[in-house]
Short mmCIF file of C-alpha atoms in Angstrom, two decimals:
data_model
loop_
_atom_site.label_atom_id
_atom_site.label_comp_id
_atom_site.label_asym_id
_atom_site.label_seq_id
_atom_site.Cartn_x
_atom_site.Cartn_y
_atom_site.Cartn_z
CA MET A 14 84.86 72.77 134.60
CA LYS A 15 84.91 71.34 131.08
CA LEU A 16 88.63 70.53 131.34
CA LYS A 17 87.99 68.78 134.65
CA ARG A 18 85.17 66.75 133.12
CA THR A 19 87.42 65.85 130.18
CA MET A 20 90.18 64.60 132.48
CA LEU A 21 87.65 62.46 134.35
CA THR A 22 86.62 61.03 130.98
CA LEU A 23 90.23 60.02 130.32
CA VAL A 24 90.25 58.05 133.54
CA THR A 25 86.93 56.49 132.59
CA LEU A 26 88.34 55.39 129.24
CA GLY A 27 91.13 53.60 131.06
CA VAL A 28 88.75 51.31 132.91
CA THR A 29 86.10 50.63 130.25
CA LEU A 30 86.74 46.88 130.39
CA PHE A 31 85.17 46.77 133.82
CA LEU A 32 82.02 48.71 132.90
CA THR A 33 78.70 47.55 131.52
CA PRO A 34 77.89 48.50 127.86
CA SER A 35 75.30 51.14 128.85
CA ILE A 36 77.75 52.93 131.14
CA VAL A 37 80.49 52.83 128.50
CA THR A 38 78.22 54.61 126.02
CA ALA A 39 77.51 57.42 128.46
CA ALA A 40 81.15 57.74 129.49
CA THR A 41 82.47 58.02 125.96
CA LEU A 42 79.88 60.55 124.80
CA ASP A 43 82.31 63.34 125.70
CA GLY A 44 85.44 61.23 125.31
CA VAL A 45 88.75 62.63 124.10
CA SER A 46 89.51 62.37 120.40
CA VAL A 47 92.92 64.07 120.23
CA ILE A 48 95.35 65.60 122.71
CA ILE A 49 97.57 68.27 121.15
CA ASN A 50 100.33 69.79 123.27
CA LYS A 51 98.43 68.59 126.37
CA GLU A 52 95.20 70.30 125.18
CA PRO A 53 92.29 67.89 124.59
CA ILE A 54 89.76 67.97 121.77
CA THR A 55 86.72 65.89 122.66
CA LEU A 56 84.52 63.81 120.41
CA PHE A 57 81.68 66.11 121.40
CA ASP A 58 83.72 69.18 120.31
CA VAL A 59 84.16 67.57 116.91
CA PHE A 60 80.48 66.60 116.68
CA LYS A 61 79.29 70.12 117.58
CA TYR A 62 81.62 71.79 115.07
CA SER A 63 80.70 69.42 112.24
CA GLN A 64 76.98 69.96 112.92
CA ARG A 65 77.31 73.73 113.16
CA PHE A 66 79.16 74.17 109.87
CA GLN A 67 77.74 71.12 108.05
CA ILE A 68 81.13 69.54 107.39
CA SER A 69 82.51 66.05 107.97
CA LYS A 70 83.90 65.10 111.38
CA LYS A 71 87.36 64.69 109.85
CA GLU A 72 87.25 68.24 108.46
CA ALA A 73 85.97 69.50 111.82
CA LEU A 74 88.82 67.79 113.67
CA ASP A 75 91.43 69.24 111.27
CA ILE A 76 90.05 72.75 111.88
CA LEU A 77 89.94 72.28 115.67
CA VAL A 78 93.56 71.06 115.67
CA ARG A 79 94.54 74.15 113.66
CA GLN A 80 92.68 76.38 116.14
CA LYS A 81 94.53 74.77 119.06
CA LEU A 82 97.84 75.51 117.33
CA GLU A 83 96.73 79.10 116.67
CA ASP A 84 95.63 79.61 120.28
CA SER A 85 98.99 78.29 121.47
CA GLU A 86 100.89 80.68 119.17
CA ILE A 87 98.73 83.64 120.21
CA LYS A 88 99.54 82.93 123.86
CA LYS A 89 103.21 82.27 123.15
CA GLN A 90 103.65 85.53 121.21
CA GLY A 91 101.58 87.61 123.62
CA ILE A 92 99.11 88.82 121.00
CA SER A 93 96.38 90.83 122.67
CA VAL A 94 93.20 92.66 121.67
CA ASP A 95 91.60 95.32 123.87
CA GLY A 96 87.98 96.36 124.27
CA PHE A 97 88.44 99.43 122.08
CA GLU A 98 89.53 97.30 119.12
CA ILE A 99 86.54 95.01 119.61
CA ASP A 100 84.13 97.98 119.74
CA GLN A 101 85.71 99.46 116.60
CA HIS A 102 85.19 96.18 114.74
CA ILE A 103 81.55 96.02 115.81
CA ASP A 104 81.08 99.64 114.69
CA LYS A 105 82.42 98.71 111.24
CA LEU A 106 80.11 95.70 111.03
CA ALA A 107 77.17 97.92 111.93
CA ILE A 108 78.10 100.48 109.26
CA ASN A 109 78.51 97.72 106.65
CA ASN A 110 74.97 96.60 107.50
CA GLN A 111 73.73 100.21 107.32
CA MET A 112 72.79 100.19 110.98
CA SER A 113 73.74 102.02 114.14
CA THR A 114 75.83 100.06 116.65
CA TYR A 115 72.87 100.08 119.05
CA ASP A 116 70.53 98.61 116.41
CA PHE A 117 73.16 96.09 115.32
CA LEU A 118 73.55 94.73 118.87
CA ASN A 119 69.78 94.61 119.28
CA MET A 120 69.55 92.66 116.04
CA LEU A 121 72.00 90.09 117.48
CA ARG A 122 69.93 89.81 120.66
CA SER A 123 66.77 89.29 118.60
CA LYS A 124 68.48 86.25 117.06
CA ASN A 125 69.27 84.89 120.55
CA ILE A 126 72.99 85.67 120.15
CA ASP A 127 74.69 86.46 123.45
CA THR A 128 76.57 89.74 122.86
CA LEU A 129 79.26 88.88 125.42
CA GLU A 130 79.96 85.59 123.64
CA TYR A 131 79.83 87.44 120.31
CA LYS A 132 82.46 89.91 121.50
CA GLU A 133 84.62 87.04 122.71
CA GLU A 134 84.44 85.49 119.23
CA ILE A 135 85.44 88.82 117.69
CA LYS A 136 88.36 89.03 120.11
CA LYS A 137 89.58 85.61 118.97
CA LYS A 138 89.16 86.59 115.32
CA LEU A 139 91.16 89.81 115.76
CA GLN A 140 93.89 87.95 117.63
CA ARG A 141 94.12 85.44 114.79
CA ASP A 142 94.21 88.26 112.23
CA LYS A 143 97.14 89.84 114.10
CA LEU A 144 98.91 86.48 114.24
CA TYR A 145 98.41 85.93 110.49
CA GLN A 146 99.74 89.43 109.71
CA LYS A 147 102.84 88.78 111.78
CA ILE A 148 103.46 85.43 110.07
CA VAL A 149 103.18 87.03 106.61
CA ARG A 150 105.42 89.99 107.58
CA ASP A 151 108.10 87.66 108.92
CA LYS A 152 107.87 85.49 105.80
CA MET A 153 108.15 88.45 103.43
CA LYS A 154 111.20 89.76 105.31
CA GLN A 155 113.00 86.72 103.95
CA LEU A 156 112.74 88.11 100.42
CA SER A 157 116.22 89.19 99.36
CA ASP A 158 117.12 92.25 97.31
CA GLY A 159 118.27 89.81 94.65
CA GLU A 160 114.74 88.43 94.27
CA LEU A 161 113.27 91.93 94.15
CA LEU A 162 115.83 93.03 91.56
CA ALA A 163 115.16 89.95 89.41
CA TYR A 164 111.45 90.81 89.33
CA TYR A 165 112.31 94.44 88.49
CA ASN A 166 114.51 93.44 85.55
CA GLU A 167 112.03 90.88 84.20
CA ASN A 168 109.00 93.22 84.35
CA GLN A 169 110.24 96.56 83.08
CA ASN A 170 106.81 97.53 81.73
CA GLU A 171 105.56 97.77 85.30
CA PHE A 172 108.28 100.24 86.24
CA SER A 173 107.82 103.00 83.72
CA GLN A 174 105.55 106.03 83.66
CA ALA A 175 104.31 107.64 80.45
CA ALA A 176 103.10 111.22 80.15
CA SER A 177 100.28 110.14 77.81
CA PHE A 178 98.82 107.09 76.08
CA ASP A 179 97.25 106.54 72.65
CA VAL A 180 94.72 103.76 73.10
CA SER A 181 91.77 101.99 71.53
CA ILE A 182 88.95 101.37 74.03
CA TYR A 183 86.88 98.22 73.60
CA SER A 184 83.67 98.12 75.64
CA SER A 185 80.83 95.62 75.90
CA ALA A 186 78.19 94.29 78.25
CA ASN A 187 79.57 90.84 77.51
CA GLN A 188 82.95 89.99 79.05
CA GLN A 189 83.39 86.96 76.80
CA SER A 190 83.21 89.15 73.66
CA LEU A 191 86.24 91.12 74.84
CA THR A 192 88.09 87.94 75.74
CA THR A 193 87.42 86.63 72.22
CA ILE A 194 88.99 89.76 70.72
CA GLN A 195 91.98 89.43 73.06
CA ASN A 196 92.60 85.93 71.73
CA ASN A 197 91.86 86.87 68.12
CA PRO A 198 92.07 90.62 67.35
CA MET A 199 90.54 90.05 63.90
CA SER A 200 87.27 88.83 65.44
CA ALA A 201 84.21 90.92 64.61
CA MET A 202 81.90 91.13 67.62
CA SER A 203 78.65 93.03 67.08
CA ASP A 204 78.19 93.85 70.77
CA VAL A 205 81.60 95.53 71.15
CA GLU A 206 82.04 99.29 70.81
CA LEU A 207 85.42 100.67 69.70
CA LYS A 208 86.76 104.15 70.38
CA ASP A 209 90.22 105.71 69.89
CA THR A 210 91.46 108.32 72.35
CA THR A 211 94.51 109.78 74.10
CA PHE A 212 94.87 109.89 77.88
CA GLU A 213 97.14 112.34 79.72
CA ALA A 214 98.60 110.79 82.85
CA THR A 215 98.01 113.90 84.98
CA LYS A 216 94.32 114.02 84.06
CA MET A 217 93.33 110.36 84.45
CA ASP A 218 92.48 107.92 87.21
CA GLN A 219 95.72 106.62 88.73
CA ASN A 220 94.50 103.01 88.73
CA LEU A 221 93.92 103.29 84.98
CA ALA A 222 97.32 104.93 84.56
CA GLY A 223 98.89 102.00 86.39
CA LEU A 224 97.06 99.53 84.15
CA LEU A 225 98.21 101.28 80.96
CA ASN A 226 101.77 101.73 82.20
CA LYS A 227 102.20 98.00 82.75
CA THR A 228 100.53 97.05 79.44
CA PRO A 229 103.16 96.86 76.67
CA VAL A 230 102.69 98.86 73.45
CA GLY A 231 100.87 96.74 70.88
CA LYS A 232 99.10 94.64 73.53
CA PHE A 233 95.67 94.48 75.17
CA SER A 234 95.20 95.27 78.82
CA SER A 235 93.24 92.92 81.07
CA VAL A 236 89.46 93.21 80.97
CA VAL A 237 88.08 95.59 83.62
CA LYS A 238 84.57 95.59 85.05
CA THR A 239 82.79 98.95 85.15
CA ASP A 240 79.33 100.19 86.16
CA GLN A 241 78.27 100.00 82.51
CA GLY A 242 79.75 96.59 81.72
CA TYR A 243 83.29 95.61 80.71
CA VAL A 244 86.18 97.45 79.07
CA MET A 245 89.72 96.77 77.88
CA PHE A 246 92.41 98.90 76.25
CA PHE A 247 94.73 98.32 73.30
CA VAL A 248 97.85 100.44 73.86
CA LYS A 249 98.94 101.90 70.53
CA ASN A 250 101.64 104.24 71.81
CA LYS A 251 103.17 105.76 74.94
CA HIS A 252 104.74 109.23 75.06
CA ASP A 253 107.57 110.62 77.20
CA VAL A 254 108.16 107.36 79.06
CA LYS A 255 110.36 107.59 82.17
CA ALA A 256 111.72 104.64 84.10
CA ILE A 257 111.10 104.23 87.83
CA SER A 258 114.29 103.46 89.74
CA PHE A 259 114.69 100.13 91.52
CA ASP A 260 114.91 101.86 94.92
CA ASN A 261 111.59 103.60 94.31
CA ALA A 262 110.02 100.39 93.04
CA LYS A 263 111.13 98.10 95.89
CA ASN A 264 108.06 98.61 98.09
CA TYR A 265 105.74 97.97 95.14
CA ILE A 266 107.62 94.78 94.20
CA TYR A 267 107.59 93.62 97.79
CA GLY A 268 103.81 94.02 97.92
CA LYS A 269 103.40 92.40 94.50
CA LEU A 270 105.34 89.28 95.49
CA ALA A 271 103.47 89.09 98.79
CA ASP A 272 100.07 89.44 97.13
CA GLY A 273 98.28 86.14 96.96
CA LYS A 274 100.93 84.34 99.01
CA GLU A 275 99.46 85.18 102.41
CA LYS A 276 97.38 82.02 102.71
CA GLN A 277 100.21 79.78 101.54
CA SER A 278 102.63 81.39 104.02
CA ILE A 279 100.17 80.88 106.89
CA ASP A 280 99.35 77.30 105.89
CA ASP A 281 103.05 76.41 105.60
CA TYR A 282 103.70 77.94 109.02
CA PHE A 283 101.04 75.85 110.74
CA GLU A 284 101.96 72.68 108.86
CA LYS A 285 105.46 72.98 110.35
CA LEU A 286 103.97 73.60 113.80
CA LYS A 287 101.68 70.60 113.42
CA SER A 288 104.56 68.32 112.37
CA SER A 289 106.52 69.27 115.50
CA ALA A 290 103.55 69.28 117.89
CA ASN A 291 102.93 66.54 120.45
CA ILE A 292 99.72 65.04 119.05
CA GLN A 293 98.13 61.95 120.59
CA VAL A 294 95.19 60.40 118.78
CA VAL A 295 92.98 58.76 121.42
CA ARG A 296 89.97 57.99 119.23
CA ALA A 297 89.15 58.96 115.66
CA PRO A 298 85.80 60.78 115.39
#
């Protein structure tokens, strides 16, 4: 029905010269702003979105254009989401809010949120998530073994495992105090506690082992937040260090290079789609 009304509006726009001013105002209230790959975005769509999220009409239009491109790709690639996946997502949301699924849905209803529309929004979100994951996977497949090997050779500290570590532990409630010591090890900070110890790799947290393995001897680790405040480690020595082979390190390197590049990969993908899309600007919002 909305598409039909939009098409009628297009016809109306074509004959505005013959209409009185009051009729023109009513006719253009839901006028078309942009047509992208034959899919219209109305001025009213832009207005509603900008009001809902308190953003400018230009920002709203950019987002709606992106959503049209995403919807087109989801349809083109046959990306689907079933009812079970939707229910699972709602269950997780309920758990995160420390509620039962029944109570969570009742809470939505109490806020005048239609649960069927809510589930439809979740379906769209999950479809987009699947599309994004596919885009990133396809992008990362383009990484060559040469690129992975170059990273391996340039970051040898990350690809060794020590049996034990001699370290100095610096701890403080103030993160800036530890950062000051990192920049100037001779700094005397009254709120920093110092302790020397030895860690055995088999008896320590594996995340900490990974942090110490990639920190060179004679260097400070990054500052880590804990329940008690902040801590960093100065690695004095490593014992019985063994190198990890390139073949065993490839998956780690692949993930490392992909980390943080997801958004850029997705944005680049849709910028290319947008540049090749058939976009007609009827009226700027």
